[in-house]
Short mmCIF file of C-alpha atoms (C1' of nucleotides) in Angstrom, two decimals:
data_model
loop_
_atom_site.label_atom_id
_atom_site.label_comp_id
_atom_site.label_asym_id
_atom_site.label_seq_id
_atom_site.Cartn_x
_atom_site.Cartn_y
_atom_site.Cartn_z
CA MET A 6 45.78 27.04 12.38
CA ARG A 7 47.42 30.46 12.08
CA PHE A 8 47.44 33.51 14.50
CA PRO A 9 48.38 36.35 12.45
CA SER A 10 49.46 38.63 15.51
CA VAL A 11 51.94 41.88 14.80
CA ASN A 12 55.31 42.31 15.17
CA ARG A 13 55.95 38.22 15.03
CA SER A 14 59.27 39.14 13.48
CA THR A 15 60.66 41.11 16.80
CA THR A 16 59.48 38.31 19.25
CA LEU A 17 60.64 35.75 17.09
CA VAL A 18 64.18 37.43 16.95
CA GLU A 19 64.30 37.10 20.77
CA ASP A 20 62.82 33.98 20.62
CA VAL A 21 65.38 32.31 18.08
CA CYS A 22 68.21 34.24 19.78
CA ALA A 23 67.41 32.68 23.19
CA LEU A 24 67.10 29.49 21.43
CA ILE A 25 70.46 29.86 19.57
CA THR A 26 72.26 31.07 22.59
CA ARG A 27 71.33 28.02 24.36
CA GLU A 28 71.76 25.65 21.60
CA SER A 29 75.23 26.86 21.09
CA ARG A 30 76.06 26.88 24.90
CA LYS A 31 75.22 23.15 24.78
CA ALA A 32 77.33 22.37 21.72
CA PRO A 33 80.05 24.87 21.26
CA GLY A 34 82.60 24.97 18.80
CA ALA A 35 80.27 22.75 16.60
CA ASP A 36 79.22 25.13 13.54
CA GLU A 37 75.46 24.82 13.98
CA TRP A 38 73.51 25.28 10.69
CA LEU A 39 70.10 26.41 10.89
CA PRO A 40 67.07 24.49 9.35
CA PRO A 41 66.11 25.66 5.91
CA GLU A 42 64.02 28.90 5.96
CA ARG A 43 61.04 27.01 4.76
CA GLN A 44 61.26 24.18 7.20
CA LEU A 45 62.01 26.79 9.76
CA ALA A 46 58.61 28.68 8.88
CA GLU A 47 56.35 25.82 9.11
CA LYS A 48 57.85 24.68 12.65
CA LEU A 49 57.42 28.19 14.01
CA CYS A 50 53.92 28.74 12.41
CA VAL A 51 55.11 31.93 10.51
CA SER A 52 55.47 32.62 7.17
CA ARG A 53 58.85 32.47 5.51
CA GLN A 54 58.99 36.47 5.08
CA VAL A 55 58.99 36.76 9.07
CA VAL A 56 61.71 34.41 9.25
CA ARG A 57 63.96 36.27 6.75
CA GLU A 58 63.15 39.28 8.58
CA ALA A 59 64.66 37.56 11.91
CA THR A 60 67.36 36.03 10.13
CA LYS A 61 68.39 39.39 8.59
CA ARG A 62 68.30 40.85 11.81
CA LEU A 63 70.49 38.44 13.42
CA GLU A 64 72.95 38.61 10.79
CA LEU A 65 73.15 42.12 11.18
CA GLN A 66 73.88 41.48 15.26
CA GLY A 67 76.66 39.05 14.17
CA ILE A 68 74.99 35.89 15.25
CA LEU A 69 74.14 34.47 12.02
CA GLU A 70 75.72 34.22 8.52
CA VAL A 71 73.36 33.80 5.86
CA CYS A 72 75.03 31.92 2.55
CA HIS A 73 72.95 32.26 -0.80
CA GLY A 74 72.51 28.59 -1.95
CA VAL A 75 74.24 27.17 1.18
CA GLY A 76 72.22 27.85 4.33
CA THR A 77 72.51 30.02 7.58
CA ARG A 78 74.79 29.26 10.16
CA VAL A 79 75.46 30.29 13.66
CA VAL A 80 78.41 32.50 14.20
CA ASN A 81 80.10 34.78 16.87
CA ARG A 82 81.04 37.85 15.29
CA LEU A 83 79.54 40.41 17.99
CA HIS A 84 82.09 42.86 16.96
CA SER A 85 80.67 43.64 13.61
CA PRO A 86 77.83 45.57 14.56
CA LEU A 87 80.19 47.74 16.44
CA ASN A 88 82.25 48.14 13.16
CA ARG A 89 78.94 49.14 11.39
CA SER A 90 78.06 51.76 13.90
CA PHE A 91 81.46 52.97 13.70
CA GLU A 92 81.24 53.24 9.87
CA LEU A 93 78.32 55.43 10.22
CA LEU A 94 79.79 57.54 12.75
CA MET A 95 82.87 58.07 10.81
CA PRO A 96 82.99 57.21 6.94
CA ASP A 97 86.96 57.69 6.73
CA ARG A 98 88.55 54.39 7.46
CA ASP A 99 91.70 55.98 8.76
CA ASP A 100 89.36 58.47 11.26
CA ARG A 101 88.11 55.18 12.54
CA PHE A 102 91.39 53.55 13.35
CA THR A 103 92.80 56.67 14.74
CA LYS A 104 89.72 57.20 17.16
CA LEU A 105 89.89 53.46 18.00
CA THR A 106 93.28 53.33 18.70
CA GLU A 107 93.23 56.36 20.90
CA MET A 108 90.32 54.63 22.91
CA ARG A 109 92.77 51.86 23.14
CA VAL A 110 95.68 53.83 24.43
CA MET A 111 93.22 55.41 27.02
CA VAL A 112 92.02 52.01 27.99
CA GLU A 113 94.41 49.04 27.61
CA PRO A 114 97.00 50.31 30.51
CA GLN A 115 93.99 50.23 32.80
CA LEU A 116 92.98 47.04 31.52
CA ALA A 117 96.43 45.51 32.37
CA SER A 118 95.88 47.03 35.59
CA LEU A 119 92.65 45.28 36.28
CA ALA A 120 94.30 41.87 34.85
CA ALA A 121 96.68 42.28 37.32
CA SER A 122 93.89 42.23 40.09
CA ARG A 123 91.43 40.16 38.32
CA ALA A 124 93.44 37.50 36.27
CA SER A 125 92.21 33.73 36.95
CA HIS A 126 94.76 30.71 36.24
CA GLU A 127 93.14 30.05 32.99
CA ASP A 128 93.68 33.82 32.09
CA LEU A 129 97.07 33.65 32.93
CA GLN A 130 97.68 30.34 31.14
CA ALA A 131 96.11 31.85 28.05
CA MET A 132 98.64 34.97 27.99
CA ARG A 133 101.43 32.43 28.64
CA LEU A 134 100.35 30.30 25.83
CA ALA A 135 100.07 33.23 23.33
CA GLN A 136 103.34 34.65 24.74
CA SER A 137 105.11 31.28 23.75
CA ASN A 138 103.33 31.29 20.49
CA LEU A 139 104.76 34.64 19.81
CA GLU A 140 108.24 33.29 20.72
CA SER A 141 108.07 30.33 18.54
CA ALA A 142 106.18 32.17 15.34
CA GLU A 143 108.36 31.85 12.30
CA THR A 144 106.48 33.92 9.94
CA GLN A 145 105.34 37.64 10.14
CA GLU A 146 101.75 36.37 10.22
CA ALA A 147 101.90 33.78 12.92
CA ALA A 148 103.65 36.52 15.10
CA VAL A 149 100.98 39.15 14.45
CA LEU A 150 98.21 36.73 15.27
CA ALA A 151 100.27 35.69 18.74
CA ASP A 152 100.46 39.25 19.16
CA MET A 153 96.77 39.77 18.87
CA GLU A 154 96.11 36.94 20.79
CA PHE A 155 98.16 38.23 23.79
CA HIS A 156 96.15 41.31 23.90
CA ARG A 157 92.90 39.60 23.63
CA ALA A 158 93.69 37.33 26.60
CA LEU A 159 94.81 40.26 28.47
CA ALA A 160 91.39 42.01 27.69
CA LYS A 161 89.58 38.94 28.70
CA ALA A 162 91.53 38.53 31.98
CA ALA A 163 90.60 42.20 32.94
CA GLY A 164 86.89 40.78 32.70
CA ASN A 165 85.42 43.75 31.09
CA PRO A 166 83.63 42.20 27.86
CA ILE A 167 82.87 45.81 26.38
CA ALA A 168 86.84 46.63 26.29
CA GLU A 169 87.13 43.58 24.70
CA LEU A 170 84.69 43.69 22.10
CA MET A 171 86.14 47.11 21.25
CA LEU A 172 89.61 45.60 20.93
CA GLU A 173 88.43 43.13 18.98
CA SER A 174 86.43 45.75 16.44
CA LEU A 175 89.90 47.36 16.24
CA ALA A 176 91.72 43.93 15.35
CA GLU A 177 89.23 43.58 12.64
CA LEU A 178 89.85 46.97 11.28
CA GLY A 179 93.49 46.67 11.49
CA LYS A 180 93.57 43.03 9.97
CA ALA A 181 94.53 43.83 6.34
CA SER A 182 96.14 46.88 6.82
CA ARG A 183 99.37 48.65 8.08
CA SER A 184 99.80 49.48 11.71
CA GLN A 185 100.26 45.98 12.69
CA THR A 186 101.87 46.09 16.25
CA ILE A 187 104.39 43.78 15.25
CA GLY A 188 105.21 45.40 11.75
CA MET A 189 106.19 48.70 13.83
CA VAL A 190 108.59 47.51 16.29
CA GLY A 191 109.75 44.02 15.16
CA LYS A 192 109.02 40.74 17.16
CA ALA A 193 111.90 40.63 19.74
CA PRO A 194 110.86 44.01 21.63
CA ALA A 195 107.16 42.90 21.32
CA LEU A 196 108.29 39.81 23.25
CA ALA A 197 110.17 41.70 25.68
CA HIS A 198 107.20 44.11 26.27
CA HIS A 199 104.89 41.31 26.63
CA ALA A 200 107.00 39.45 28.90
CA THR A 201 107.22 42.47 31.44
CA ILE A 202 103.36 43.01 31.25
CA LEU A 203 102.87 39.41 31.91
CA GLU A 204 105.47 39.20 34.87
CA ALA A 205 103.51 42.35 36.34
CA ILE A 206 100.35 40.72 36.03
CA GLU A 207 101.49 37.29 37.61
CA ALA A 208 103.04 38.98 40.40
CA ARG A 209 99.57 41.05 40.91
CA LYS A 210 101.05 44.52 40.62
CA PRO A 211 98.51 46.55 38.89
CA ASP A 212 100.38 49.76 38.77
CA THR A 213 103.53 48.06 37.31
CA ALA A 214 101.34 46.31 34.71
CA ALA A 215 99.62 49.58 33.73
CA LYS A 216 102.90 51.44 33.20
CA ALA A 217 104.37 48.59 31.36
CA MET A 218 101.46 48.48 28.89
CA ALA A 219 101.63 52.02 28.42
CA ALA A 220 105.29 51.79 27.86
CA HIS A 221 104.26 49.04 25.27
CA LEU A 222 101.92 51.19 23.44
CA GLY A 223 104.02 53.99 23.28
CA ALA A 224 106.80 51.90 21.64
CA ILE A 225 104.88 50.69 19.01
CA GLU A 226 104.31 54.33 17.80
CA LEU A 227 100.67 54.40 18.75
CA HIS A 228 101.71 57.56 21.00
CA LEU A 229 102.13 59.44 17.63
CA LEU A 230 98.60 59.32 17.13
CA LYS A 231 97.62 60.70 20.14
CA GLU A 232 100.31 63.35 20.03
CA THR A 233 99.49 64.64 16.66
CA SER A 234 95.86 64.74 17.25
CA HIS A 235 96.91 66.32 20.55
CA ALA A 236 98.46 69.33 18.78
CA ARG A 237 95.84 69.89 16.20
CA PRO A 238 92.48 71.13 18.01
CA LYS A 239 89.71 71.05 15.39
CA LYS A 240 89.34 75.11 15.67
CA PRO A 241 92.28 77.04 17.28
CA LEU A 242 91.60 79.43 20.06
CA ALA A 243 92.61 82.75 20.14
CA ALA A 244 95.78 83.17 22.41
CA ARG A 245 94.95 83.45 25.92
CA SER A 246 96.72 86.24 27.69
CA MET B 27 61.27 46.61 -16.58
CA ARG B 28 62.66 44.78 -13.41
CA PHE B 29 66.21 43.36 -12.99
CA PRO B 30 66.10 40.74 -10.28
CA SER B 31 69.39 40.63 -9.20
CA VAL B 32 70.54 39.37 -5.84
CA ASN B 33 71.41 40.96 -2.49
CA ARG B 34 69.12 43.94 -3.60
CA SER B 35 68.43 44.72 -0.08
CA THR B 36 71.85 44.84 1.10
CA THR B 37 72.94 47.22 -1.68
CA LEU B 38 69.66 49.15 -0.94
CA VAL B 39 70.41 49.35 2.49
CA GLU B 40 73.72 51.20 1.52
CA ASP B 41 72.09 53.54 -1.21
CA VAL B 42 69.18 54.48 1.24
CA CYS B 43 71.56 54.92 3.96
CA ALA B 44 73.65 57.40 2.03
CA LEU B 45 70.46 59.08 0.85
CA ILE B 46 69.20 59.43 4.12
CA THR B 47 72.34 60.89 5.82
CA ARG B 48 72.69 63.33 2.93
CA GLU B 49 69.23 64.40 3.21
CA SER B 50 69.20 64.70 6.92
CA ARG B 51 72.42 66.85 6.69
CA LYS B 52 70.60 68.96 4.15
CA ALA B 53 67.74 69.52 6.52
CA PRO B 54 68.71 68.76 9.92
CA GLY B 55 66.14 68.87 12.76
CA ALA B 56 63.41 68.33 10.64
CA ASP B 57 61.75 64.99 11.61
CA GLU B 58 61.93 63.40 8.23
CA TRP B 59 59.20 60.76 7.22
CA LEU B 60 60.06 58.32 4.46
CA PRO B 61 57.73 57.66 1.60
CA PRO B 62 55.31 54.94 2.45
CA GLU B 63 56.90 51.29 1.66
CA ARG B 64 54.59 50.62 -1.26
CA GLN B 65 55.72 53.92 -2.74
CA LEU B 66 59.43 53.66 -1.88
CA ALA B 67 59.11 49.85 -3.67
CA GLU B 68 57.90 51.36 -6.80
CA LYS B 69 60.37 54.08 -6.94
CA LEU B 70 63.33 52.08 -6.33
CA CYS B 71 62.24 49.16 -8.55
CA VAL B 72 62.32 46.62 -6.09
CA SER B 73 59.58 44.86 -4.27
CA ARG B 74 57.99 45.81 -1.08
CA GLN B 75 59.70 43.02 0.67
CA VAL B 76 63.03 44.15 0.09
CA VAL B 77 62.28 47.56 0.99
CA ARG B 78 60.96 46.30 4.21
CA GLU B 79 64.08 44.37 4.94
CA ALA B 80 66.37 47.18 4.26
CA THR B 81 64.23 49.46 6.66
CA LYS B 82 64.49 46.58 9.26
CA ARG B 83 67.98 46.48 8.94
CA LEU B 84 68.22 50.44 9.20
CA GLU B 85 65.93 50.45 12.28
CA LEU B 86 68.24 47.99 13.97
CA GLN B 87 71.07 50.36 13.27
CA GLY B 88 69.21 53.08 15.17
CA ILE B 89 68.72 55.17 11.84
CA LEU B 90 64.94 54.55 11.51
CA GLU B 91 62.00 53.98 13.50
CA VAL B 92 59.23 52.00 11.97
CA CYS B 93 55.73 52.90 13.55
CA HIS B 94 52.92 50.45 12.71
CA GLY B 95 50.08 52.22 11.25
CA VAL B 96 51.88 55.70 11.16
CA GLY B 97 55.02 55.59 9.01
CA THR B 98 58.66 55.36 9.02
CA ARG B 99 60.82 58.10 10.18
CA VAL B 100 64.67 59.05 10.35
CA VAL B 101 66.07 59.12 13.87
CA ASN B 102 69.63 59.35 15.06
CA ARG B 103 69.86 56.49 17.79
CA LEU B 104 73.37 55.24 16.87
CA HIS B 105 73.94 54.28 20.56
CA SER B 106 70.81 51.44 20.26
CA PRO B 107 72.67 48.96 18.21
CA LEU B 108 75.82 49.47 21.10
CA ASN B 109 73.26 48.57 23.83
CA ARG B 110 71.77 45.66 21.75
CA SER B 111 75.40 44.17 21.42
CA PHE B 112 75.74 44.68 25.29
CA GLU B 113 72.91 43.09 25.98
CA LEU B 114 73.97 39.88 24.12
CA LEU B 115 77.17 40.06 25.79
CA MET B 116 75.92 40.41 29.47
CA PRO B 117 72.31 39.47 29.74
CA ASP B 118 72.19 40.61 33.08
CA ARG B 119 71.53 44.63 33.56
CA ASP B 120 73.47 45.20 36.46
CA ASP B 121 76.49 43.71 34.69
CA ARG B 122 75.96 45.87 31.74
CA PHE B 123 75.79 48.66 34.19
CA THR B 124 78.98 48.02 36.05
CA LYS B 125 81.28 47.06 33.01
CA LEU B 126 79.96 50.27 31.31
CA THR B 127 80.70 52.41 34.31
CA GLU B 128 84.03 50.85 34.61
CA MET B 129 84.92 51.88 31.07
CA ARG B 130 83.58 55.53 31.94
CA VAL B 131 85.76 55.70 35.14
CA MET B 132 88.90 54.31 32.56
CA VAL B 133 87.88 56.99 29.76
CA GLU B 134 86.44 59.99 31.15
CA PRO B 135 89.14 61.68 32.95
CA GLN B 136 91.47 61.17 29.66
CA LEU B 137 88.89 62.79 27.88
CA ALA B 138 88.97 65.74 30.10
CA SER B 139 92.49 65.81 29.25
CA LEU B 140 91.84 65.52 25.33
CA ALA B 141 89.16 68.03 25.63
CA ALA B 142 91.31 70.48 27.51
CA SER B 143 93.75 70.39 24.66
CA ARG B 144 91.00 70.09 21.47
CA ALA B 145 87.88 71.72 22.88
CA SER B 146 86.75 74.34 20.32
CA HIS B 147 85.01 77.87 20.88
CA GLU B 148 81.70 75.89 20.50
CA ASP B 149 82.40 72.93 22.56
CA LEU B 150 83.48 75.34 25.57
CA GLN B 151 80.33 77.28 25.01
CA ALA B 152 78.05 73.99 25.14
CA MET B 153 79.64 73.09 28.17
CA ARG B 154 79.20 76.56 29.82
CA LEU B 155 75.79 76.15 28.74
CA ALA B 156 74.95 72.90 30.24
CA GLN B 157 76.68 74.19 33.49
CA SER B 158 74.32 77.05 33.59
CA ASN B 159 71.49 74.81 33.10
CA LEU B 160 72.44 72.75 35.95
CA GLU B 161 72.82 75.92 38.09
CA SER B 162 69.42 77.24 37.31
CA ALA B 163 67.89 73.77 37.46
CA GLU B 164 64.88 73.66 39.91
CA THR B 165 63.77 70.00 39.50
CA GLN B 166 65.71 66.94 40.18
CA GLU B 167 64.77 65.69 36.49
CA ALA B 168 66.17 68.88 35.16
CA ALA B 169 69.48 68.65 37.11
CA VAL B 170 69.87 65.10 35.81
CA LEU B 171 69.54 66.32 32.34
CA ALA B 172 71.74 69.10 32.59
CA ASP B 173 74.49 66.85 34.25
CA MET B 174 74.19 64.28 31.54
CA GLU B 175 74.51 67.33 28.75
CA PHE B 176 77.66 68.48 30.34
CA HIS B 177 79.23 65.29 30.21
CA ARG B 178 78.02 64.66 26.61
CA ALA B 179 79.70 68.05 25.75
CA LEU B 180 82.69 67.20 27.12
CA ALA B 181 82.84 64.11 25.27
CA LYS B 182 81.97 65.86 22.05
CA ALA B 183 84.91 68.38 22.96
CA ALA B 184 87.32 65.23 23.42
CA GLY B 185 86.58 64.52 19.58
CA ASN B 186 86.35 60.98 19.83
CA PRO B 187 83.16 59.97 18.63
CA ILE B 188 83.30 56.61 20.17
CA ALA B 189 83.76 57.73 23.59
CA GLU B 190 80.76 59.81 22.92
CA LEU B 191 78.82 56.74 21.83
CA MET B 192 79.78 54.55 24.64
CA LEU B 193 78.69 57.28 27.20
CA GLU B 194 75.73 57.60 25.28
CA SER B 195 74.87 54.20 25.85
CA LEU B 196 75.66 54.13 29.56
CA ALA B 197 73.37 57.34 29.63
CA GLU B 198 70.24 55.43 27.99
CA LEU B 199 71.04 52.26 30.24
CA GLY B 200 71.16 54.47 33.44
CA LYS B 201 68.26 56.71 32.42
CA ALA B 202 65.09 55.08 34.26
CA SER B 203 67.51 53.84 36.85
CA ARG B 204 69.07 54.58 39.99
CA SER B 205 72.69 55.46 39.96
CA GLN B 206 71.93 59.14 38.47
CA THR B 207 74.89 60.89 38.95
CA ILE B 208 73.04 63.85 40.90
CA GLY B 209 71.11 61.54 42.85
CA MET B 210 74.27 60.28 44.37
CA VAL B 211 75.86 63.53 45.63
CA GLY B 212 73.59 66.16 45.25
CA LYS B 213 73.15 69.27 43.03
CA ALA B 214 75.92 71.62 44.49
CA PRO B 215 79.03 69.57 44.81
CA ALA B 216 78.14 68.28 41.42
CA LEU B 217 78.15 72.04 40.16
CA ALA B 218 81.32 72.51 41.90
CA HIS B 219 83.14 69.59 40.34
CA HIS B 220 81.84 70.69 36.78
CA ALA B 221 83.07 74.07 37.53
CA THR B 222 86.71 72.88 38.43
CA ILE B 223 86.81 70.64 35.37
CA LEU B 224 85.58 73.27 33.21
CA GLU B 225 87.95 75.89 34.47
CA ALA B 226 90.92 73.51 33.73
CA ILE B 227 89.53 72.88 29.98
CA GLU B 228 89.34 76.47 29.69
CA ALA B 229 92.93 76.90 30.99
CA ARG B 230 94.09 74.30 28.43
CA LYS B 231 95.62 72.35 31.49
CA PRO B 232 95.09 68.43 30.30
CA ASP B 233 96.70 67.11 33.54
CA THR B 234 94.52 69.30 35.99
CA ALA B 235 91.17 68.57 34.03
CA ALA B 236 91.98 64.85 34.16
CA LYS B 237 92.38 64.80 37.91
CA ALA B 238 89.38 66.88 38.45
CA MET B 239 87.38 64.48 36.37
CA ALA B 240 88.67 61.62 38.48
CA ALA B 241 87.97 63.24 41.39
CA HIS B 242 84.39 64.10 40.21
CA LEU B 243 83.89 60.36 39.50
CA GLY B 244 85.36 59.26 42.75
CA ALA B 245 83.22 61.53 44.56
CA ILE B 246 80.05 60.05 42.98
CA GLU B 247 80.55 56.75 44.34
CA LEU B 248 81.53 55.20 40.95
CA HIS B 249 84.88 54.51 42.55
CA LEU B 250 82.87 51.91 44.68
CA LEU B 251 81.97 50.01 41.68
CA LYS B 252 85.92 49.74 40.90
CA GLU B 253 87.06 49.03 44.06
CA THR B 254 84.72 46.29 44.54
CA SER B 255 85.36 44.56 41.70
CA HIS B 256 89.19 45.06 42.06
CA ALA B 257 88.90 43.44 45.06
CA ARG B 258 87.12 40.46 43.73
CA PRO B 259 88.93 38.33 41.36
CA LYS B 260 86.90 35.80 39.50
CA LYS B 261 88.81 33.05 40.81
CA PRO B 262 91.31 33.64 43.56
CA LEU B 263 94.62 32.66 42.86
CA ALA B 264 97.08 30.56 45.37
CA ALA B 265 98.81 33.02 47.82
CA ARG B 266 102.24 33.66 46.09
CA SER B 267 105.55 33.21 48.34
"C1'" DT C 24 92.17 5.23 -13.41
"C1'" DA C 25 92.25 10.07 -12.63
"C1'" DG C 26 90.41 14.11 -14.45
"C1'" DT C 27 86.51 17.11 -16.33
"C1'" DG C 28 82.33 18.64 -17.61
"C1'" DG C 29 77.36 18.83 -17.15
"C1'" DT C 30 73.24 18.31 -14.39
"C1'" DA C 31 69.83 17.70 -10.65
"C1'" DC C 32 68.88 19.19 -6.25
"C1'" DG C 33 68.39 22.11 -2.20
"C1'" DT C 34 69.39 26.30 -0.37
"C1'" DG C 35 68.30 31.54 -0.07
"C1'" DG C 36 66.78 35.69 -2.72
"C1'" DT C 37 62.94 38.19 -4.99
"C1'" DC C 38 58.30 39.12 -6.78
"C1'" DT C 39 53.30 39.49 -6.57
"C1'" DG C 40 48.87 40.38 -4.74
"C1'" DA C 41 45.79 39.85 -1.26
"C1'" DC C 42 44.68 40.29 3.30
"C1'" DC C 43 45.15 41.85 8.64
"C1'" DA C 44 46.09 45.28 12.25
"C1'" DC C 45 47.07 49.76 13.88
"C1'" DG C 46 46.61 55.27 14.19
"C1'" DT C 47 44.83 59.08 12.74
"C1'" DA C 48 41.59 62.55 10.97
"C1'" DC C 49 37.44 63.54 9.71
"C1'" DC C 50 32.74 64.11 10.26
"C1'" DA C 51 28.04 63.03 12.18
"C1'" DC C 52 25.48 62.89 16.37
"C1'" DT C 53 24.57 64.13 20.82
"C1'" DA D 27 31.61 72.03 22.47
"C1'" DG D 28 32.37 67.47 23.13
"C1'" DT D 29 31.78 62.38 22.16
"C1'" DG D 30 31.36 58.61 19.07
"C1'" DG D 31 32.00 56.05 15.01
"C1'" DT D 32 33.93 55.33 10.58
"C1'" DA D 33 36.97 55.67 6.34
"C1'" DC D 34 41.44 56.00 5.19
"C1'" DG D 35 46.62 55.25 4.70
"C1'" DT D 36 50.07 52.95 6.93
"C1'" DG D 37 53.01 49.05 8.34
"C1'" DG D 38 52.62 43.56 9.22
"C1'" DT D 39 51.71 39.24 7.43
"C1'" DC D 40 50.50 35.39 4.48
"C1'" DA D 41 50.88 32.37 0.20
"C1'" DG D 42 52.78 30.31 -4.07
"C1'" DA D 43 55.62 30.99 -7.91
"C1'" DC D 44 59.72 31.84 -9.82
"C1'" DC D 45 65.08 33.18 -10.05
"C1'" DA D 46 69.96 32.94 -8.47
"C1'" DC D 47 73.50 30.64 -6.29
"C1'" DG D 48 76.37 26.26 -4.58
"C1'" DT D 49 77.05 21.83 -4.21
"C1'" DA D 50 77.31 16.81 -5.12
"C1'" DC D 51 76.74 13.44 -8.00
"C1'" DC D 52 77.36 10.95 -12.09
"C1'" DA D 53 78.48 10.06 -16.80
"C1'" DC D 54 81.86 11.25 -20.18
"C1'" DT D 55 86.40 11.74 -21.79
"C1'" DA D 56 91.64 11.29 -22.03
#
DNA sequence: TAGTGGTACGTGGTCTGACCACGTACCACT
DNA sequence: AGTGGTACGTGGTCAGACCACGTACCACTA
């Protein structure tokens, strides 16, 4: 009762992927556990090896998490494949951080601009929540989290999932690292900057929002990264007459 | 003579990955074929299944290409995992194209600016080559290729591999699709725009380069994407007094 | 009773060897 | 010289066994 065609694992990945996203859309929040590999193999009429290759693939894509001795669960870590790719591109961690930050400096002011045009009520609500969380944060850790949440909400409001993913990737990279926004400048100034940005977005003033965000990024010393690398071409040109 | 520890495939991926990048750095250009799975398994003292899971992983990362009945070869398609991630994020192809283009519009002018600061002699050379290729292009296809090559060279000159990867991803998406830069505006204007941009970069004038690139992007109707989406918030706000 | 250790079970991880499906290259035939 | 078939090597799948890891339960101890 078997139909041993080829590339089962590839098609299986797509099937299971679709099934998973459908399932998780149906019951979001609940940490779904997949059936055991053996059971899954029987149900899908394939060998365990094929199931394993499929789950491996989905794990690499940040959709599943496989725990030895425990099971396989659905997760949402779409940024992790990005990090992996960047890791291949730039083995040095500081390089990655620098270049990702460079991208952030390029993109985030314009995200603020887009957010000012596009933000829905829910988006604004989320930003306000993050802002009030930052205001009431007691510990450094809580402040950092609230800060990250504000920027995440802003990216979401801008309506560009790719930018969102990129910033997520940067956040992941900077997590247990120095260069946490808050640590640079302190809580109070960050709060003020965010307030200015949020105000501009609520007022639907794209240019003002972009300028405020640029100022924010400049204030947290991110501009230093940009300037230093600006001043250091890979290979200096001969002086031009 | 076996040491059946766990997570062999994970460690193996790293080992093989390092080995491959080292090998391909040593002999670049040569399309390297890996030894057959059985042989590889024996050499690495693991089962064939583990080798297969490792190669699957590396295939997904765009480092290997597995051909049924032929073999496994080293490739360089680091953009493909990005496309896969974006596909998960936005199942609709047009959405992906729109959002990636949006990113491009945000980033590329600033890339031109960075390129004006950082470009090495080799970078400039590459851009000039692409430009002359565009000039001498007879067919539409050759023109499109030369156009893409110019933008790729510019991203490289800007020294940000992440941006480079993102644009590569966009190019891949737009390959067998409408919205090829050239098709929008014709060869002659594109040539003129590129010339202006290149001139600014050679003259080390970041702002001029950025403006020229922005004008170029605007001229090829990419601004339309931006404007329409700007004007269409996901959920209109109530009028503010 | 509360704490502690061991043990059984279910999970993913690996091994083995066999067979199937696909491409290629070679060779006999036309 | 062209054409078809066939043998070989490759990746793809299957089956069943065993290993390694976590957990939960339970008897034992203080």
